[in-house]
The first five atom37 places (N, CA, C, CB, O) and aatype in JSON, in Angstrom:
{
  "aatype": [14, 10, 15, 6, 10, 5, 13, 5, 7, 15, 6, 17, 5, 1, 14, 19, 1, 7, 7, 6, 10, 6, 19, 10, 10, 5, 19, 0, 18, 17, 19, 0, 3, 9, 9, 3, 19, 19, 10, 11, 1, 6, 14, 5, 12, 16, 0, 4, 7, 5, 19, 14, 5, 16, 6, 17, 14, 1, 12, 13, 0, 2, 17, 11, 10, 15, 16, 13, 19, 7, 10, 10, 10, 10, 17, 16, 19, 18, 17],
  "atom_mask": [
    [1, 1, 1, 1, 1],
    [1, 1, 1, 1, 1],
    [1, 1, 1, 1, 1],
    [1, 1, 1, 1, 1],
    [1, 1, 1, 1, 1],
    [1, 1, 1, 1, 1],
    [1, 1, 1, 1, 1],
    [1, 1, 1, 1, 1],
    [1, 1, 1, 0, 1],
    [1, 1, 1, 1, 1],
    [1, 1, 1, 1, 1],
    [1, 1, 1, 1, 1],
    [1, 1, 1, 1, 1],
    [1, 1, 1, 1, 1],
    [1, 1, 1, 1, 1],
    [1, 1, 1, 1, 1],
    [1, 1, 1, 1, 1],
    [1, 1, 1, 0, 1],
    [1, 1, 1, 0, 1],
    [1, 1, 1, 1, 1],
    [1, 1, 1, 1, 1],
    [1, 1, 1, 1, 1],
    [1, 1, 1, 1, 1],
    [1, 1, 1, 1, 1],
    [1, 1, 1, 1, 1],
    [1, 1, 1, 1, 1],
    [1, 1, 1, 1, 1],
    [1, 1, 1, 1, 1],
    [1, 1, 1, 1, 1],
    [1, 1, 1, 1, 1],
    [1, 1, 1, 1, 1],
    [1, 1, 1, 1, 1],
    [1, 1, 1, 1, 1],
    [1, 1, 1, 1, 1],
    [1, 1, 1, 1, 1],
    [1, 1, 1, 1, 1],
    [1, 1, 1, 1, 1],
    [1, 1, 1, 1, 1],
    [1, 1, 1, 1, 1],
    [1, 1, 1, 1, 1],
    [1, 1, 1, 1, 1],
    [1, 1, 1, 1, 1],
    [1, 1, 1, 1, 1],
    [1, 1, 1, 1, 1],
    [1, 1, 1, 1, 1],
    [1, 1, 1, 1, 1],
    [1, 1, 1, 1, 1],
    [1, 1, 1, 1, 1],
    [1, 1, 1, 0, 1],
    [1, 1, 1, 1, 1],
    [1, 1, 1, 1, 1],
    [1, 1, 1, 1, 1],
    [1, 1, 1, 1, 1],
    [1, 1, 1, 1, 1],
    [1, 1, 1, 1, 1],
    [1, 1, 1, 1, 1],
    [1, 1, 1, 1, 1],
    [1, 1, 1, 1, 1],
    [1, 1, 1, 1, 1],
    [1, 1, 1, 1, 1],
    [1, 1, 1, 1, 1],
    [1, 1, 1, 1, 1],
    [1, 1, 1, 1, 1],
    [1, 1, 1, 1, 1],
    [1, 1, 1, 1, 1],
    [1, 1, 1, 1, 1],
    [1, 1, 1, 1, 1],
    [1, 1, 1, 1, 1],
    [1, 1, 1, 1, 1],
    [1, 1, 1, 0, 1],
    [1, 1, 1, 1, 1],
    [1, 1, 1, 1, 1],
    [1, 1, 1, 1, 1],
    [1, 1, 1, 1, 1],
    [1, 1, 1, 1, 1],
    [1, 1, 1, 1, 1],
    [1, 1, 1, 1, 1],
    [1, 1, 1, 1, 1],
    [1, 1, 1, 1, 1]
  ],
  "atom_positions": [
    [[115.3, 120.04, 134.26], [115.42, 120.68, 133.34], [114.76, 121.31, 132.11], [115.98, 120.27, 133.2], [113.67, 120.75, 131.95]],
    [[114.89, 121.9, 131.51], [114.16, 122.01, 129.76], [114.99, 121.59, 129.04], [113.77, 123.45, 129.03], [114.52, 121.77, 127.92]],
    [[116.63, 120.81, 128.88], [117.6, 120.6, 127.78], [117.19, 119.24, 128.16], [119.29, 121.16, 127.77], [117.5, 118.63, 127.14]],
    [[116.9, 118.73, 128.64], [116.55, 117.51, 129.14], [115.73, 116.77, 128.79], [116.34, 117.53, 130.04], [115.78, 115.54, 128.87]],
    [[114.55, 117.65, 128.22], [113.21, 117.46, 127.4], [113.87, 116.53, 126.05], [112.38, 119.23, 126.86], [114.9, 116.64, 125.38]],
    [[112.58, 115.46, 126.04], [112.87, 114.89, 124.74], [111.17, 114.69, 124.17], [113.92, 113.28, 124.92], [110.28, 114.54, 125.01]],
    [[110.93, 114.72, 123.03], [110.26, 114.26, 122.6], [109.7, 113.35, 122.21], [110.31, 114.5, 122.36], [109.84, 113.13, 121.0]],
    [[108.78, 112.4, 123.0], [108.2, 111.35, 122.74], [106.67, 110.68, 121.56], [108.07, 111.28, 123.94], [106.36, 111.58, 120.77]],
    [[106.51, 110.44, 121.52], [105.68, 109.84, 119.62], [106.41, 109.72, 118.67], [0.0, 0.0, 0.0], [107.59, 109.46, 118.87]],
    [[105.82, 109.91, 117.14], [105.44, 109.59, 116.11], [106.12, 110.73, 115.26], [104.01, 109.38, 116.11], [105.66, 111.86, 115.4]],
    [[107.35, 110.5, 114.22], [107.21, 111.32, 113.66], [106.88, 111.98, 113.06], [107.36, 111.36, 113.55], [107.35, 113.08, 112.76]],
    [[105.68, 111.31, 112.65], [104.76, 113.01, 111.43], [103.86, 113.51, 112.91], [102.9, 112.27, 109.33], [102.72, 113.96, 112.77]],
    [[104.37, 113.41, 114.02], [103.64, 114.59, 114.54], [103.88, 115.41, 114.81], [103.16, 114.62, 115.21], [102.97, 116.03, 115.37]],
    [[105.23, 116.12, 114.67], [106.26, 116.93, 114.69], [105.63, 118.27, 113.88], [107.59, 116.19, 114.04], [105.1, 118.19, 112.78]],
    [[105.76, 119.29, 114.54], [105.77, 120.12, 113.05], [106.36, 120.17, 112.2], [105.83, 121.07, 112.95], [107.31, 119.39, 112.29]],
    [[106.34, 120.8, 111.17], [107.3, 120.75, 110.11], [108.73, 121.87, 110.75], [106.41, 121.37, 108.5], [108.7, 122.8, 111.55]],
    [[109.7, 121.35, 110.12], [111.26, 122.11, 110.67], [111.8, 122.19, 109.57], [112.38, 121.32, 111.75], [111.66, 121.41, 108.63]],
    [[112.64, 123.44, 109.66], [113.62, 124.71, 108.98], [114.43, 123.28, 107.73], [0.0, 0.0, 0.0], [114.92, 122.16, 107.91]],
    [[114.2, 124.0, 106.73], [114.6, 122.48, 105.41], [113.52, 122.52, 105.19], [0.0, 0.0, 0.0], [113.2, 123.05, 104.12]],
    [[112.03, 121.76, 106.43], [111.54, 121.18, 105.3], [110.46, 121.91, 104.24], [111.0, 120.06, 105.81], [110.09, 123.07, 104.45]],
    [[109.84, 120.89, 102.69], [108.96, 122.09, 103.04], [107.22, 120.85, 102.96], [109.2, 123.85, 101.42], [107.14, 119.63, 103.16]],
    [[106.15, 121.84, 102.6], [104.93, 120.92, 103.17], [105.13, 119.97, 101.85], [103.09, 121.78, 103.42], [105.22, 118.74, 101.88]],
    [[105.19, 120.71, 100.79], [104.66, 119.4, 99.58], [105.91, 118.16, 99.72], [104.66, 120.16, 97.47], [105.68, 117.19, 99.0]],
    [[107.13, 118.08, 100.5], [107.92, 117.51, 100.41], [107.66, 115.91, 101.22], [108.86, 118.41, 100.74], [107.81, 114.72, 100.96]],
    [[107.08, 116.92, 102.54], [106.22, 116.2, 104.08], [104.85, 115.38, 103.16], [105.34, 117.92, 105.63], [104.77, 114.2, 103.53]],
    [[104.31, 115.56, 102.61], [103.01, 114.81, 101.99], [103.86, 114.08, 101.16], [101.72, 115.71, 101.16], [103.64, 112.91, 101.48]],
    [[104.74, 114.1, 100.25], [104.96, 113.23, 99.44], [105.88, 111.68, 100.37], [105.79, 114.12, 98.2], [105.81, 110.5, 100.02]],
    [[106.74, 112.3, 101.67], [106.92, 111.7, 102.16], [105.93, 110.3, 103.16], [107.52, 112.51, 102.38], [106.17, 109.12, 103.4]],
    [[104.92, 111.14, 103.47], [103.84, 110.25, 103.91], [102.92, 109.65, 103.3], [103.24, 110.69, 104.59], [101.81, 109.38, 103.76]],
    [[103.33, 109.4, 102.22], [102.26, 109.05, 101.34], [102.8, 107.26, 100.77], [102.17, 110.46, 99.93], [102.38, 106.12, 100.6]],
    [[104.05, 108.17, 100.68], [105.43, 107.34, 100.75], [105.15, 106.11, 102.18], [107.01, 108.71, 101.15], [104.89, 104.9, 102.23]],
    [[105.37, 107.12, 103.13], [104.89, 105.76, 104.05], [103.81, 105.24, 104.04], [104.89, 105.85, 105.3], [103.65, 104.31, 104.82]],
    [[103.07, 105.5, 103.44], [102.11, 105.04, 103.53], [102.12, 103.16, 102.71], [101.24, 106.26, 102.96], [101.91, 101.99, 103.01]],
    [[102.53, 104.07, 101.54], [102.5, 103.16, 100.61], [102.95, 101.91, 100.78], [103.0, 103.56, 99.73], [102.2, 101.0, 100.43]],
    [[104.39, 101.55, 101.39], [105.36, 100.79, 102.35], [104.48, 100.39, 103.68], [106.76, 101.81, 102.79], [104.57, 99.24, 104.12]],
    [[103.8, 101.17, 104.19], [102.92, 99.76, 105.28], [102.1, 99.71, 104.44], [102.14, 99.93, 107.0], [101.56, 99.19, 105.42]],
    [[101.37, 99.71, 103.58], [100.31, 99.0, 102.69], [100.57, 97.63, 102.37], [100.14, 99.67, 101.41], [99.94, 96.59, 102.58]],
    [[102.02, 97.98, 101.64], [102.55, 96.73, 101.05], [103.06, 95.92, 102.23], [103.7, 96.99, 99.95], [102.76, 94.74, 102.05]],
    [[103.59, 96.06, 103.16], [104.08, 95.33, 104.32], [103.31, 94.94, 105.45], [104.99, 95.96, 104.8], [103.89, 94.55, 106.46]],
    [[102.06, 95.02, 105.39], [100.96, 94.82, 105.64], [100.79, 95.42, 107.2], [100.68, 93.4, 105.34], [100.09, 94.77, 107.97]],
    [[101.17, 96.16, 107.48], [100.98, 97.19, 108.13], [100.02, 98.46, 108.41], [101.7, 97.42, 107.92], [99.71, 99.45, 107.75]],
    [[99.52, 97.79, 110.28], [98.16, 98.57, 110.22], [98.72, 99.86, 110.7], [96.81, 97.96, 111.2], [99.85, 99.72, 111.17]],
    [[98.25, 101.09, 110.72], [98.44, 102.79, 111.06], [98.71, 102.66, 112.51], [96.93, 103.92, 110.75], [98.12, 101.8, 113.17]],
    [[99.74, 103.62, 113.14], [100.25, 103.72, 114.65], [98.8, 104.3, 114.99], [101.81, 104.83, 115.08], [98.05, 104.51, 114.03]],
    [[98.38, 104.55, 116.23], [96.79, 105.71, 116.9], [97.58, 106.91, 117.44], [95.56, 104.9, 118.63], [97.91, 106.83, 118.62]],
    [[97.76, 107.43, 117.1], [98.18, 108.69, 118.09], [97.14, 109.58, 119.04], [98.8, 109.75, 117.15], [96.37, 108.86, 119.67]],
    [[96.98, 110.82, 119.24], [96.94, 111.65, 120.19], [96.15, 112.2, 118.76], [98.34, 112.31, 121.14], [95.2, 111.42, 118.67]],
    [[96.08, 113.07, 117.7], [96.14, 112.85, 116.13], [95.02, 112.26, 115.28], [97.2, 111.98, 115.87], [94.18, 112.69, 114.49]],
    [[95.34, 111.25, 115.73], [94.66, 110.08, 114.64], [95.22, 109.16, 114.47], [0.0, 0.0, 0.0], [95.66, 108.69, 115.52]],
    [[95.57, 108.34, 113.18], [96.96, 107.38, 112.71], [97.41, 107.64, 111.92], [96.98, 106.18, 112.41], [96.79, 108.28, 111.07]],
    [[98.58, 107.35, 111.75], [99.84, 108.0, 111.2], [100.71, 106.2, 110.39], [100.97, 109.04, 112.98], [100.45, 105.01, 110.57]],
    [[101.67, 106.89, 109.59], [101.95, 105.12, 109.08], [103.51, 104.66, 110.8], [103.17, 105.12, 106.34], [104.07, 105.05, 111.82]],
    [[103.42, 104.05, 110.22], [104.06, 103.07, 111.47], [105.78, 103.79, 110.85], [103.68, 100.64, 111.26], [106.38, 104.57, 111.6]],
    [[106.35, 103.42, 109.53], [107.7, 103.3, 109.06], [107.18, 105.64, 109.03], [108.1, 101.81, 107.0], [106.17, 106.3, 108.8]],
    [[108.86, 105.98, 109.49], [108.96, 106.88, 109.86], [109.82, 107.63, 109.01], [109.15, 106.76, 110.94], [109.72, 108.84, 108.81]],
    [[111.33, 106.3, 108.13], [112.11, 107.5, 107.77], [112.38, 108.18, 106.43], [113.21, 107.26, 108.17], [113.4, 108.79, 106.1]],
    [[110.74, 107.85, 105.37], [110.3, 108.34, 104.06], [110.66, 110.21, 105.14], [108.11, 107.61, 103.32], [111.44, 111.08, 104.75]],
    [[110.02, 110.25, 106.12], [110.29, 111.77, 106.59], [111.74, 112.83, 106.82], [109.76, 111.69, 107.84], [111.82, 113.9, 107.43]],
    [[112.77, 112.05, 106.08], [113.55, 112.37, 106.59], [113.43, 113.13, 105.15], [114.56, 111.53, 107.28], [113.37, 114.36, 105.28]],
    [[113.37, 112.68, 103.9], [112.9, 113.42, 102.21], [112.68, 114.17, 102.23], [111.99, 113.21, 101.36], [113.09, 114.9, 101.33]],
    [[111.54, 114.91, 103.61], [111.22, 116.15, 103.92], [112.0, 117.67, 103.51], [111.18, 115.97, 105.16], [111.52, 118.79, 103.35]],
    [[113.05, 117.31, 103.46], [114.1, 118.42, 103.63], [114.76, 118.58, 102.83], [114.87, 118.42, 104.49], [115.69, 117.77, 102.77]],
    [[114.71, 119.9, 101.54], [114.72, 119.97, 100.11], [116.21, 120.08, 100.41], [113.81, 121.2, 99.2], [116.72, 119.59, 99.4]],
    [[117.02, 120.37, 101.08], [118.43, 120.07, 100.81], [118.83, 118.48, 101.06], [119.32, 121.02, 101.76], [119.79, 117.85, 100.62]],
    [[118.2, 118.23, 101.58], [118.56, 116.43, 100.88], [118.16, 116.16, 100.22], [118.39, 115.25, 101.32], [118.91, 116.23, 99.25]],
    [[117.16, 115.75, 99.95], [116.5, 115.79, 98.4], [116.91, 115.9, 97.41], [115.82, 116.51, 98.11], [116.86, 115.12, 96.45]],
    [[117.41, 116.97, 97.52], [118.25, 118.12, 96.33], [119.36, 116.98, 95.68], [119.37, 119.84, 97.31], [119.4, 116.43, 94.57]],
    [[120.64, 116.83, 97.45], [121.73, 116.59, 97.05], [121.74, 114.7, 96.74], [122.74, 117.27, 98.2], [122.73, 114.18, 96.22]],
    [[120.55, 113.88, 97.12], [120.21, 112.57, 96.46], [120.24, 112.89, 95.39], [119.07, 111.88, 96.71], [121.22, 112.81, 94.65]],
    [[118.61, 113.5, 94.97], [118.52, 113.36, 93.64], [119.85, 114.34, 92.39], [0.0, 0.0, 0.0], [120.05, 114.26, 91.18]],
    [[120.31, 114.98, 93.23], [121.75, 114.92, 92.48], [122.81, 113.99, 91.91], [122.37, 115.39, 93.12], [123.41, 113.88, 90.83]],
    [[122.8, 113.32, 93.14], [123.59, 112.31, 93.65], [123.47, 110.54, 92.55], [122.93, 112.21, 95.41], [124.26, 109.73, 92.07]],
    [[121.89, 110.76, 92.61], [121.18, 109.51, 91.64], [122.04, 109.62, 89.93], [119.02, 109.93, 91.43], [122.78, 108.81, 89.38]],
    [[121.62, 110.72, 89.56], [121.87, 111.71, 88.69], [122.8, 111.34, 88.43], [121.86, 112.9, 88.93], [122.84, 110.35, 87.7]],
    [[123.73, 111.83, 88.81], [125.37, 111.99, 88.53], [125.55, 110.34, 88.47], [126.47, 112.95, 89.99], [125.71, 109.75, 87.4]],
    [[125.51, 109.84, 89.47], [125.99, 107.78, 89.02], [125.24, 107.54, 87.93], [125.41, 106.24, 90.31], [125.8, 106.56, 87.43]],
    [[123.8, 107.99, 86.84], [122.88, 107.06, 86.24], [123.75, 108.02, 84.94], [120.86, 107.01, 86.65], [123.64, 107.59, 83.79]],
    [[124.63, 109.39, 85.21], [124.66, 109.96, 83.44], [126.45, 110.51, 83.55], [123.12, 111.84, 82.97], [126.98, 111.39, 82.88]],
    [[127.22, 109.48, 84.84], [128.45, 110.03, 84.43], [129.21, 108.5, 83.41], [129.44, 110.63, 86.08], [130.31, 108.59, 82.88]]
  ]
}
């Protein structure tokens, strides 16, 4: 059934989702790329080309999460 289908692949292959901004997605991609270089990881080969192995920075492409984390950091620093 259609409800049991799951995406298989890298997070970087997924299309832009609701709440994600292209600019933040680009920044997250660069951060993931830099993390991989620092950790000496090779890029992952996919059907669309090479993508970073580090996938967790993509969650910060969501403007709501990024705004919340930014405000939380400002609040903790200046409180």
